[in-house]
mmCIF file with all atom_site columns, C-alpha atoms in Angstrom:
data_model
loop_
_atom_site.group_PDB
_atom_site.id
_atom_site.type_symbol
_atom_site.label_atom_id
_atom_site.label_alt_id
_atom_site.label_comp_id
_atom_site.label_asym_id
_atom_site.label_entity_id
_atom_site.label_seq_id
_atom_site.pdbx_PDB_ins_code
_atom_site.Cartn_x
_atom_site.Cartn_y
_atom_site.Cartn_z
_atom_site.occupancy
_atom_site.B_iso_or_equiv
_atom_site.pdbx_formal_charge
_atom_site.auth_seq_id
_atom_site.auth_comp_id
_atom_site.auth_asym_id
_atom_site.auth_atom_id
_atom_site.pdbx_PDB_model_num
ATOM 1   C CA . MET A 1 1   ? 0.004   -0.003 0.006  1.00 0.00 ? 1   MET A CA 1
ATOM 2   C CA . ASN A 1 2   ? 1.137   3.516  -0.756 1.00 0.00 ? 2   ASN A CA 1
ATOM 3   C CA . PRO A 1 3   ? 2.679   5.046  2.473  1.00 0.00 ? 3   PRO A CA 1
ATOM 4   C CA . ALA A 1 4   ? 0.747   8.277  2.148  1.00 0.00 ? 4   ALA A CA 1
ATOM 5   C CA . LEU A 1 5   ? -2.511  6.368  1.710  1.00 0.00 ? 5   LEU A CA 1
ATOM 6   C CA . ARG A 1 6   ? -1.706  4.196  4.708  1.00 0.00 ? 6   ARG A CA 1
ATOM 7   C CA . VAL A 1 7   ? -1.080  7.280  6.852  1.00 0.00 ? 7   VAL A CA 1
ATOM 8   C CA . ALA A 1 8   ? -4.331  8.874  5.705  1.00 0.00 ? 8   ALA A CA 1
ATOM 9   C CA . ILE A 1 9   ? -6.391  5.731  6.355  1.00 0.00 ? 9   ILE A CA 1
ATOM 10  C CA . ALA A 1 10  ? -4.947  5.272  9.823  1.00 0.00 ? 10  ALA A CA 1
ATOM 11  C CA . ALA A 1 11  ? -5.592  8.927  10.650 1.00 0.00 ? 11  ALA A CA 1
ATOM 12  C CA . ILE A 1 12  ? -9.188  8.758  9.388  1.00 0.00 ? 12  ILE A CA 1
ATOM 13  C CA . LEU A 1 13  ? -9.829  5.647  11.470 1.00 0.00 ? 13  LEU A CA 1
ATOM 14  C CA . ALA A 1 14  ? -8.340  7.312  14.570 1.00 0.00 ? 14  ALA A CA 1
ATOM 15  C CA . ALA A 1 15  ? -10.469 10.409 14.033 1.00 0.00 ? 15  ALA A CA 1
ATOM 16  C CA . ALA A 1 16  ? -13.624 8.355  13.596 1.00 0.00 ? 16  ALA A CA 1
ATOM 17  C CA . PHE A 1 17  ? -12.845 6.287  16.671 1.00 0.00 ? 17  PHE A CA 1
ATOM 18  C CA . ALA A 1 18  ? -12.224 9.371  18.809 1.00 0.00 ? 18  ALA A CA 1
ATOM 19  C CA . THR A 1 19  ? -15.410 11.044 17.593 1.00 0.00 ? 19  THR A CA 1
ATOM 20  C CA . VAL A 1 20  ? -17.451 7.958  18.454 1.00 0.00 ? 20  VAL A CA 1
ATOM 21  C CA . LEU A 1 21  ? -15.910 7.805  21.937 1.00 0.00 ? 21  LEU A CA 1
ATOM 22  C CA . PHE A 1 22  ? -16.364 11.514 22.656 1.00 0.00 ? 22  PHE A CA 1
ATOM 23  C CA . PRO A 1 23  ? -19.905 11.127 24.106 1.00 0.00 ? 23  PRO A CA 1
ATOM 24  C CA . ASN A 1 24  ? -18.637 8.350  26.368 1.00 0.00 ? 24  ASN A CA 1
ATOM 25  C CA . TYR A 1 25  ? -15.904 10.643 27.645 1.00 0.00 ? 25  TYR A CA 1
ATOM 26  C CA . LEU A 1 26  ? -18.485 13.331 28.405 1.00 0.00 ? 26  LEU A CA 1
ATOM 27  C CA . SER A 1 27  ? -20.682 10.770 30.142 1.00 0.00 ? 27  SER A CA 1
ATOM 28  C CA . LEU A 1 28  ? -17.781 9.795  32.400 1.00 0.00 ? 28  LEU A CA 1
ATOM 29  C CA . ARG A 1 29  ? -17.083 13.457 33.192 1.00 0.00 ? 29  ARG A CA 1
ATOM 30  C CA . ALA A 1 30  ? -20.741 14.140 33.890 1.00 0.00 ? 30  ALA A CA 1
ATOM 31  C CA . GLY A 1 31  ? -21.219 11.346 36.370 1.00 0.00 ? 31  GLY A CA 1
ATOM 32  C CA . LYS A 1 32  ? -24.439 11.907 38.291 1.00 0.00 ? 32  LYS A CA 1
ATOM 33  C CA . ASN A 1 33  ? -24.047 15.643 38.901 1.00 0.00 ? 33  ASN A CA 1
ATOM 34  C CA . SER A 1 34  ? -23.612 17.264 35.460 1.00 0.00 ? 34  SER A CA 1
ATOM 35  C CA . VAL A 1 35  ? -25.168 17.523 32.018 1.00 0.00 ? 35  VAL A CA 1
ATOM 36  C CA . PHE A 1 36  ? -23.122 18.163 28.887 1.00 0.00 ? 36  PHE A CA 1
ATOM 37  C CA . GLU A 1 37  ? -24.552 19.274 25.548 1.00 0.00 ? 37  GLU A CA 1
ATOM 38  C CA . PRO A 1 38  ? -21.757 19.102 22.999 1.00 0.00 ? 38  PRO A CA 1
ATOM 39  C CA . HIS A 1 39  ? -22.080 21.288 19.921 1.00 0.00 ? 39  HIS A CA 1
ATOM 40  C CA . PRO A 1 40  ? -21.424 19.802 16.472 1.00 0.00 ? 40  PRO A CA 1
ATOM 41  C CA . PHE A 1 41  ? -18.274 21.953 16.342 1.00 0.00 ? 41  PHE A CA 1
ATOM 42  C CA . ASP A 1 42  ? -16.965 20.095 19.407 1.00 0.00 ? 42  ASP A CA 1
ATOM 43  C CA . PHE A 1 43  ? -17.203 16.829 17.457 1.00 0.00 ? 43  PHE A CA 1
ATOM 44  C CA . ALA A 1 44  ? -15.495 18.506 14.514 1.00 0.00 ? 44  ALA A CA 1
ATOM 45  C CA . LEU A 1 45  ? -12.656 19.645 16.783 1.00 0.00 ? 45  LEU A CA 1
ATOM 46  C CA . VAL A 1 46  ? -12.235 16.123 18.114 1.00 0.00 ? 46  VAL A CA 1
ATOM 47  C CA . ALA A 1 47  ? -12.109 14.664 14.618 1.00 0.00 ? 47  ALA A CA 1
ATOM 48  C CA . ILE A 1 48  ? -9.739  17.310 13.215 1.00 0.00 ? 48  ILE A CA 1
ATOM 49  C CA . SER A 1 49  ? -7.381  17.242 16.207 1.00 0.00 ? 49  SER A CA 1
ATOM 50  C CA . THR A 1 50  ? -7.197  13.431 16.324 1.00 0.00 ? 50  THR A CA 1
ATOM 51  C CA . PHE A 1 51  ? -6.564  13.308 12.576 1.00 0.00 ? 51  PHE A CA 1
ATOM 52  C CA . ALA A 1 52  ? -3.718  15.817 12.921 1.00 0.00 ? 52  ALA A CA 1
ATOM 53  C CA . ILE A 1 53  ? -2.186  13.949 15.859 1.00 0.00 ? 53  ILE A CA 1
ATOM 54  C CA . ALA A 1 54  ? -2.367  10.642 14.019 1.00 0.00 ? 54  ALA A CA 1
ATOM 55  C CA . VAL A 1 55  ? -0.824  12.060 10.852 1.00 0.00 ? 55  VAL A CA 1
ATOM 56  C CA . GLY A 1 56  ? 1.966   13.843 12.688 1.00 0.00 ? 56  GLY A CA 1
ATOM 57  C CA . ALA A 1 57  ? 2.779   10.878 14.882 1.00 0.00 ? 57  ALA A CA 1
ATOM 58  C CA . GLN A 1 58  ? 3.172   8.658  11.833 1.00 0.00 ? 58  GLN A CA 1
ATOM 59  C CA . LEU A 1 59  ? 5.385   11.124 10.005 1.00 0.00 ? 59  LEU A CA 1
ATOM 60  C CA . VAL A 1 60  ? 7.842   11.635 12.854 1.00 0.00 ? 60  VAL A CA 1
ATOM 61  C CA . PRO A 1 61  ? 10.957  9.388  12.955 1.00 0.00 ? 61  PRO A CA 1
ATOM 62  C CA . TRP A 1 62  ? 10.786  9.154  16.726 1.00 0.00 ? 62  TRP A CA 1
ATOM 63  C CA . ARG A 1 63  ? 13.821  6.976  17.277 1.00 0.00 ? 63  ARG A CA 1
ATOM 64  C CA . ALA A 1 64  ? 16.130  8.803  14.894 1.00 0.00 ? 64  ALA A CA 1
ATOM 65  C CA . ALA A 1 65  ? 15.175  12.373 15.787 1.00 0.00 ? 65  ALA A CA 1
ATOM 66  C CA . THR A 1 66  ? 13.523  12.309 19.172 1.00 0.00 ? 66  THR A CA 1
ATOM 67  C CA . SER A 1 67  ? 14.751  15.698 20.386 1.00 0.00 ? 67  SER A CA 1
ATOM 68  C CA . VAL A 1 68  ? 13.732  17.481 17.183 1.00 0.00 ? 68  VAL A CA 1
ATOM 69  C CA . ALA A 1 69  ? 10.279  15.865 17.307 1.00 0.00 ? 69  ALA A CA 1
ATOM 70  C CA . VAL A 1 70  ? 9.680   16.779 20.941 1.00 0.00 ? 70  VAL A CA 1
ATOM 71  C CA . LEU A 1 71  ? 10.761  20.366 20.277 1.00 0.00 ? 71  LEU A CA 1
ATOM 72  C CA . GLY A 1 72  ? 8.456   20.464 17.277 1.00 0.00 ? 72  GLY A CA 1
ATOM 73  C CA . VAL A 1 73  ? 5.523   19.349 19.435 1.00 0.00 ? 73  VAL A CA 1
ATOM 74  C CA . LEU A 1 74  ? 6.303   21.952 22.104 1.00 0.00 ? 74  LEU A CA 1
ATOM 75  C CA . VAL A 1 75  ? 6.775   24.774 19.567 1.00 0.00 ? 75  VAL A CA 1
ATOM 76  C CA . GLY A 1 76  ? 3.638   23.908 17.592 1.00 0.00 ? 76  GLY A CA 1
ATOM 77  C CA . ALA A 1 77  ? 1.482   23.550 20.699 1.00 0.00 ? 77  ALA A CA 1
ATOM 78  C CA . GLY A 1 78  ? 2.957   26.624 22.372 1.00 0.00 ? 78  GLY A CA 1
ATOM 79  C CA . LEU A 1 79  ? 2.559   28.952 19.396 1.00 0.00 ? 79  LEU A CA 1
ATOM 80  C CA . LEU A 1 80  ? -1.040  27.904 18.700 1.00 0.00 ? 80  LEU A CA 1
ATOM 81  C CA . PHE A 1 81  ? -2.071  27.975 22.348 1.00 0.00 ? 81  PHE A CA 1
ATOM 82  C CA . GLY A 1 82  ? -0.291  31.315 22.796 1.00 0.00 ? 82  GLY A CA 1
ATOM 83  C CA . VAL A 1 83  ? -2.273  32.853 19.922 1.00 0.00 ? 83  VAL A CA 1
ATOM 84  C CA . PHE A 1 84  ? -5.589  31.484 21.202 1.00 0.00 ? 84  PHE A CA 1
ATOM 85  C CA . ALA A 1 85  ? -4.897  32.703 24.742 1.00 0.00 ? 85  ALA A CA 1
ATOM 86  C CA . ILE A 1 86  ? -3.143  35.896 23.723 1.00 0.00 ? 86  ILE A CA 1
ATOM 87  C CA . PHE A 1 87  ? -5.198  38.012 26.170 1.00 0.00 ? 87  PHE A CA 1
ATOM 88  C CA . SER A 1 88  ? -4.402  35.796 29.172 1.00 0.00 ? 88  SER A CA 1
ATOM 89  C CA . ILE A 1 89  ? -1.765  33.151 29.787 1.00 0.00 ? 89  ILE A CA 1
ATOM 90  C CA . GLY A 1 90  ? -0.781  33.265 26.124 1.00 0.00 ? 90  GLY A CA 1
ATOM 91  C CA . LEU A 1 91  ? 1.321   36.324 26.859 1.00 0.00 ? 91  LEU A CA 1
ATOM 92  C CA . LEU A 1 92  ? 3.585   34.057 28.914 1.00 0.00 ? 92  LEU A CA 1
ATOM 93  C CA . VAL A 1 93  ? 3.451   31.053 26.609 1.00 0.00 ? 93  VAL A CA 1
ATOM 94  C CA . LEU A 1 94  ? 4.369   32.863 23.401 1.00 0.00 ? 94  LEU A CA 1
ATOM 95  C CA . PRO A 1 95  ? 7.822   34.120 24.485 1.00 0.00 ? 95  PRO A CA 1
ATOM 96  C CA . VAL A 1 96  ? 8.744   30.642 25.730 1.00 0.00 ? 96  VAL A CA 1
ATOM 97  C CA . SER A 1 97  ? 7.571   29.130 22.443 1.00 0.00 ? 97  SER A CA 1
ATOM 98  C CA . LEU A 1 98  ? 9.692   31.594 20.460 1.00 0.00 ? 98  LEU A CA 1
ATOM 99  C CA . VAL A 1 99  ? 12.751  30.626 22.502 1.00 0.00 ? 99  VAL A CA 1
ATOM 100 C CA . LEU A 1 100 ? 12.014  26.951 21.841 1.00 0.00 ? 100 LEU A CA 1
ATOM 101 C CA . LEU A 1 101 ? 11.647  27.801 18.134 1.00 0.00 ? 101 LEU A CA 1
ATOM 102 C CA . VAL A 1 102 ? 15.212  29.105 18.110 1.00 0.00 ? 102 VAL A CA 1
ATOM 103 C CA . VAL A 1 103 ? 16.383  25.965 19.898 1.00 0.00 ? 103 VAL A CA 1
ATOM 104 C CA . LEU A 1 104 ? 14.472  23.858 17.351 1.00 0.00 ? 104 LEU A CA 1
ATOM 105 C CA . ALA A 1 105 ? 16.152  25.673 14.459 1.00 0.00 ? 105 ALA A CA 1
ATOM 106 C CA . ARG A 1 106 ? 19.576  24.896 15.868 1.00 0.00 ? 106 ARG A CA 1
ATOM 107 C CA . ALA A 1 107 ? 18.645  21.272 16.475 1.00 0.00 ? 107 ALA A CA 1
ATOM 108 C CA . ILE A 1 108 ? 17.477  20.957 12.868 1.00 0.00 ? 108 ILE A CA 1
ATOM 109 C CA . ARG A 1 109 ? 20.812  22.205 11.607 1.00 0.00 ? 109 ARG A CA 1
ATOM 110 C CA . ARG A 1 110 ? 22.644  19.504 13.601 1.00 0.00 ? 110 ARG A CA 1
ATOM 111 C CA . ALA A 1 111 ? 20.479  16.625 12.372 1.00 0.00 ? 111 ALA A CA 1
ATOM 112 C CA . PRO A 1 112 ? 20.233  15.033 8.898  1.00 0.00 ? 112 PRO A CA 1
ATOM 113 C CA . LEU A 1 113 ? 18.001  17.308 6.842  1.00 0.00 ? 113 LEU A CA 1
ATOM 114 C CA . SER A 1 114 ? 15.521  14.625 5.735  1.00 0.00 ? 114 SER A CA 1
ATOM 115 C CA . LEU A 1 115 ? 15.002  13.350 9.276  1.00 0.00 ? 115 LEU A CA 1
ATOM 116 C CA . ALA A 1 116 ? 14.938  16.807 10.849 1.00 0.00 ? 116 ALA A CA 1
ATOM 117 C CA . ARG A 1 117 ? 12.338  18.081 8.377  1.00 0.00 ? 117 ARG A CA 1
ATOM 118 C CA . ARG A 1 118 ? 9.964   15.171 9.017  1.00 0.00 ? 118 ARG A CA 1
ATOM 119 C CA . ALA A 1 119 ? 10.501  15.336 12.775 1.00 0.00 ? 119 ALA A CA 1
ATOM 120 C CA . SER A 1 120 ? 9.911   19.077 13.067 1.00 0.00 ? 120 SER A CA 1
ATOM 121 C CA . LEU A 1 121 ? 6.911   19.266 10.786 1.00 0.00 ? 121 LEU A CA 1
ATOM 122 C CA . GLY A 1 122 ? 5.322   16.111 12.152 1.00 0.00 ? 122 GLY A CA 1
ATOM 123 C CA . GLY A 1 123 ? 5.959   17.234 15.696 1.00 0.00 ? 123 GLY A CA 1
ATOM 124 C CA . ALA A 1 124 ? 4.415   20.642 15.008 1.00 0.00 ? 124 ALA A CA 1
ATOM 125 C CA . VAL A 1 125 ? 1.300   18.994 13.563 1.00 0.00 ? 125 VAL A CA 1
ATOM 126 C CA . VAL A 1 126 ? 1.017   16.829 16.696 1.00 0.00 ? 126 VAL A CA 1
ATOM 127 C CA . GLY A 1 127 ? 1.329   19.964 18.808 1.00 0.00 ? 127 GLY A CA 1
ATOM 128 C CA . TYR A 1 128 ? -1.399  21.738 16.869 1.00 0.00 ? 128 TYR A CA 1
ATOM 129 C CA . GLY A 1 129 ? -3.636  18.692 17.235 1.00 0.00 ? 129 GLY A CA 1
ATOM 130 C CA . LEU A 1 130 ? -3.059  18.470 21.000 1.00 0.00 ? 130 LEU A CA 1
ATOM 131 C CA . VAL A 1 131 ? -4.160  22.088 21.483 1.00 0.00 ? 131 VAL A CA 1
ATOM 132 C CA . LEU A 1 132 ? -7.317  21.596 19.421 1.00 0.00 ? 132 LEU A CA 1
ATOM 133 C CA . LEU A 1 133 ? -8.108  18.376 21.303 1.00 0.00 ? 133 LEU A CA 1
ATOM 134 C CA . PHE A 1 134 ? -7.596  20.192 24.598 1.00 0.00 ? 134 PHE A CA 1
ATOM 135 C CA . ILE A 1 135 ? -10.102 22.880 23.519 1.00 0.00 ? 135 ILE A CA 1
ATOM 136 C CA . ALA A 1 136 ? -12.614 20.187 22.570 1.00 0.00 ? 136 ALA A CA 1
ATOM 137 C CA . VAL A 1 137 ? -12.401 18.235 25.807 1.00 0.00 ? 137 VAL A CA 1
ATOM 138 C CA . ILE A 1 138 ? -12.729 21.205 28.194 1.00 0.00 ? 138 ILE A CA 1
ATOM 139 C CA . ILE A 1 139 ? -16.332 21.796 27.166 1.00 0.00 ? 139 ILE A CA 1
ATOM 140 C CA . PRO A 1 140 ? -18.172 23.253 30.181 1.00 0.00 ? 140 PRO A CA 1
ATOM 141 C CA . PRO A 1 141 ? -21.256 21.507 31.569 1.00 0.00 ? 141 PRO A CA 1
ATOM 142 C CA . THR A 1 142 ? -24.610 23.045 30.792 1.00 0.00 ? 142 THR A CA 1
ATOM 143 C CA . VAL A 1 143 ? -25.687 22.256 34.366 1.00 0.00 ? 143 VAL A CA 1
ATOM 144 C CA . GLU A 1 144 ? -23.614 21.123 37.336 1.00 0.00 ? 144 GLU A CA 1
ATOM 145 C CA . CYS A 1 145 ? -25.005 20.237 40.768 1.00 0.00 ? 145 CYS A CA 1
ATOM 146 C CA . PHE A 1 146 ? -22.957 20.629 43.929 1.00 0.00 ? 146 PHE A CA 1
ATOM 147 C CA . ALA A 1 147 ? -22.926 18.570 47.102 1.00 0.00 ? 147 ALA A CA 1
ATOM 148 C CA . ASN A 1 148 ? -23.957 21.578 49.179 1.00 0.00 ? 148 ASN A CA 1
ATOM 149 C CA . GLY A 1 149 ? -27.254 21.791 47.296 1.00 0.00 ? 149 GLY A CA 1
ATOM 150 C CA . GLY A 1 150 ? -26.225 24.540 44.891 1.00 0.00 ? 150 GLY A CA 1
ATOM 151 C CA . GLY A 1 151 ? -25.744 24.393 41.166 1.00 0.00 ? 151 GLY A CA 1
ATOM 152 C CA . SER A 1 152 ? -24.255 26.307 38.252 1.00 0.00 ? 152 SER A CA 1
ATOM 153 C CA . THR A 1 153 ? -25.133 26.741 34.597 1.00 0.00 ? 153 THR A CA 1
ATOM 154 C CA . SER A 1 154 ? -23.240 27.769 31.489 1.00 0.00 ? 154 SER A CA 1
ATOM 155 C CA . SER A 1 155 ? -24.235 28.589 27.939 1.00 0.00 ? 155 SER A CA 1
ATOM 156 C CA . GLN A 1 156 ? -23.076 26.692 24.882 1.00 0.00 ? 156 GLN A CA 1
ATOM 157 C CA . ARG A 1 157 ? -19.744 28.274 23.958 1.00 0.00 ? 157 ARG A CA 1
ATOM 158 C CA . TRP A 1 158 ? -20.066 28.039 20.174 1.00 0.00 ? 158 TRP A CA 1
ATOM 159 C CA . GLY A 1 159 ? -23.744 29.059 20.018 1.00 0.00 ? 159 GLY A CA 1
ATOM 160 C CA . GLN A 1 160 ? -22.814 32.550 21.175 1.00 0.00 ? 160 GLN A CA 1
ATOM 161 C CA . SER A 1 161 ? -21.496 33.409 17.700 1.00 0.00 ? 161 SER A CA 1
ATOM 162 C CA . ASP A 1 162 ? -25.099 33.908 16.592 1.00 0.00 ? 162 ASP A CA 1
ATOM 163 C CA . GLY A 1 163 ? -26.025 37.534 17.034 1.00 0.00 ? 163 GLY A CA 1
ATOM 164 C CA . GLY A 1 164 ? -29.495 36.581 18.298 1.00 0.00 ? 164 GLY A CA 1
ATOM 165 C CA . TYR A 1 165 ? -28.222 34.248 20.940 1.00 0.00 ? 165 TYR A CA 1
ATOM 166 C CA . THR A 1 166 ? -29.043 35.308 24.502 1.00 0.00 ? 166 THR A CA 1
ATOM 167 C CA . VAL A 1 167 ? -29.168 33.240 27.689 1.00 0.00 ? 167 VAL A CA 1
ATOM 168 C CA . THR A 1 168 ? -30.950 33.912 30.922 1.00 0.00 ? 168 THR A CA 1
ATOM 169 C CA . SER A 1 169 ? -30.692 31.615 33.942 1.00 0.00 ? 169 SER A CA 1
ATOM 170 C CA . SER A 1 170 ? -32.794 31.514 37.052 1.00 0.00 ? 170 SER A CA 1
ATOM 171 C CA . GLY A 1 171 ? -33.065 29.071 39.914 1.00 0.00 ? 171 GLY A CA 1
ATOM 172 C CA . THR A 1 172 ? -34.377 28.484 43.429 1.00 0.00 ? 172 THR A CA 1
ATOM 173 C CA . SER A 1 173 ? -32.805 26.520 46.255 1.00 0.00 ? 173 SER A CA 1
ATOM 174 C CA . THR A 1 174 ? -34.264 24.914 49.381 1.00 0.00 ? 174 THR A CA 1
ATOM 175 C CA . VAL A 1 175 ? -32.698 24.027 52.717 1.00 0.00 ? 175 VAL A CA 1
ATOM 176 C CA . ASP A 1 176 ? -32.912 20.319 51.978 1.00 0.00 ? 176 ASP A CA 1
ATOM 177 C CA . GLY A 1 177 ? -30.455 20.525 49.085 1.00 0.00 ? 177 GLY A CA 1
ATOM 178 C CA . VAL A 1 178 ? -32.896 20.838 46.199 1.00 0.00 ? 178 VAL A CA 1
ATOM 179 C CA . GLN A 1 179 ? -32.382 23.370 43.430 1.00 0.00 ? 179 GLN A CA 1
ATOM 180 C CA . THR A 1 180 ? -34.514 23.907 40.338 1.00 0.00 ? 180 THR A CA 1
ATOM 181 C CA . GLY A 1 181 ? -33.680 26.221 37.507 1.00 0.00 ? 181 GLY A CA 1
ATOM 182 C CA . ARG A 1 182 ? -34.472 27.374 34.006 1.00 0.00 ? 182 ARG A CA 1
ATOM 183 C CA . ILE A 1 183 ? -32.090 28.237 31.153 1.00 0.00 ? 183 ILE A CA 1
ATOM 184 C CA . GLU A 1 184 ? -33.582 30.171 28.285 1.00 0.00 ? 184 GLU A CA 1
ATOM 185 C CA . SER A 1 185 ? -31.929 30.994 24.984 1.00 0.00 ? 185 SER A CA 1
ATOM 186 C CA . SER A 1 186 ? -33.271 32.553 21.791 1.00 0.00 ? 186 SER A CA 1
ATOM 187 C CA . ASN A 1 187 ? -34.414 29.199 20.426 1.00 0.00 ? 187 ASN A CA 1
ATOM 188 C CA . SER A 1 188 ? -34.879 26.808 23.369 1.00 0.00 ? 188 SER A CA 1
ATOM 189 C CA . VAL A 1 189 ? -35.769 26.508 27.064 1.00 0.00 ? 189 VAL A CA 1
ATOM 190 C CA . ALA A 1 190 ? -34.126 24.050 29.433 1.00 0.00 ? 190 ALA A CA 1
ATOM 191 C CA . THR A 1 191 ? -35.240 23.155 32.951 1.00 0.00 ? 191 THR A CA 1
ATOM 192 C CA . TYR A 1 192 ? -33.283 21.218 35.528 1.00 0.00 ? 192 TYR A CA 1
ATOM 193 C CA . ARG A 1 193 ? -33.545 19.887 39.071 1.00 0.00 ? 193 ARG A CA 1
ATOM 194 C CA . CYS A 1 194 ? -30.700 19.098 41.469 1.00 0.00 ? 194 CYS A CA 1
ATOM 195 C CA . GLU A 1 195 ? -31.139 17.023 44.621 1.00 0.00 ? 195 GLU A CA 1
ATOM 196 C CA . GLN A 1 196 ? -28.316 16.485 47.100 1.00 0.00 ? 196 GLN A CA 1
ATOM 197 C CA . GLY A 1 197 ? -25.682 17.212 44.484 1.00 0.00 ? 197 GLY A CA 1
ATOM 198 C CA . ARG A 1 198 ? -27.204 14.975 41.817 1.00 0.00 ? 198 ARG A CA 1
ATOM 199 C CA . ILE A 1 199 ? -28.924 15.990 38.587 1.00 0.00 ? 199 ILE A CA 1
ATOM 200 C CA . VAL A 1 200 ? -32.284 14.233 38.694 1.00 0.00 ? 200 VAL A CA 1
ATOM 201 C CA . GLU A 1 201 ? -34.042 16.026 35.850 1.00 0.00 ? 201 GLU A CA 1
ATOM 202 C CA . PHE A 1 202 ? -32.974 17.911 32.741 1.00 0.00 ? 202 PHE A CA 1
ATOM 203 C CA . ARG A 1 203 ? -35.141 18.756 29.794 1.00 0.00 ? 203 ARG A CA 1
ATOM 204 C CA . ARG A 1 204 ? -34.603 21.065 26.807 1.00 0.00 ? 204 ARG A CA 1
ATOM 205 C CA . GLU A 1 205 ? -37.411 22.073 24.510 1.00 0.00 ? 205 GLU A CA 1
ATOM 206 C CA . ALA A 1 206 ? -37.404 24.173 21.380 1.00 0.00 ? 206 ALA A CA 1
ATOM 207 C CA . LYS A 1 207 ? -39.439 27.369 21.392 1.00 0.00 ? 207 LYS A CA 1
#
């Protein structure tokens, strides 16, 4: 089989497998006290990031150019994360990434060109994929119940790009650890009920 085709097939299978397992991961995170509502873009991020990681990992000659590959991963991940988080921790990550980029350039000059090129590019692709996967898996719960009887809500992070998207949340708590609430957006209404830190009811209906 053609090597490029083999790499592509393996990456596609990895992306499909990760996308199928993503709801199971969210179910494990949710446990009995949270509800997650992944957006289609979250699934797209999982697929794209896993595809990138799988492609990069297959391109890198790990044994022959380990240091170059690791530096490529750190530089790729650091630069992308630094850009995404430029108004917060990214300001600290970017300078470190630029220093590592200089170190990577020197490491490439010391290694055989063919190996160094594959290791650096493949490592950078893995780094990009890791950042995108991290963004996908930190999806916030729509509703989270706490052991003290309280609860918290959050809006869908990607839905806010719609200019007509607004969210209002309201809730009531009782002394016996019960909280009920309502989350309303421009196109749906969700109601929930927490009891003793457990989510016992959640329902979303379209308007």
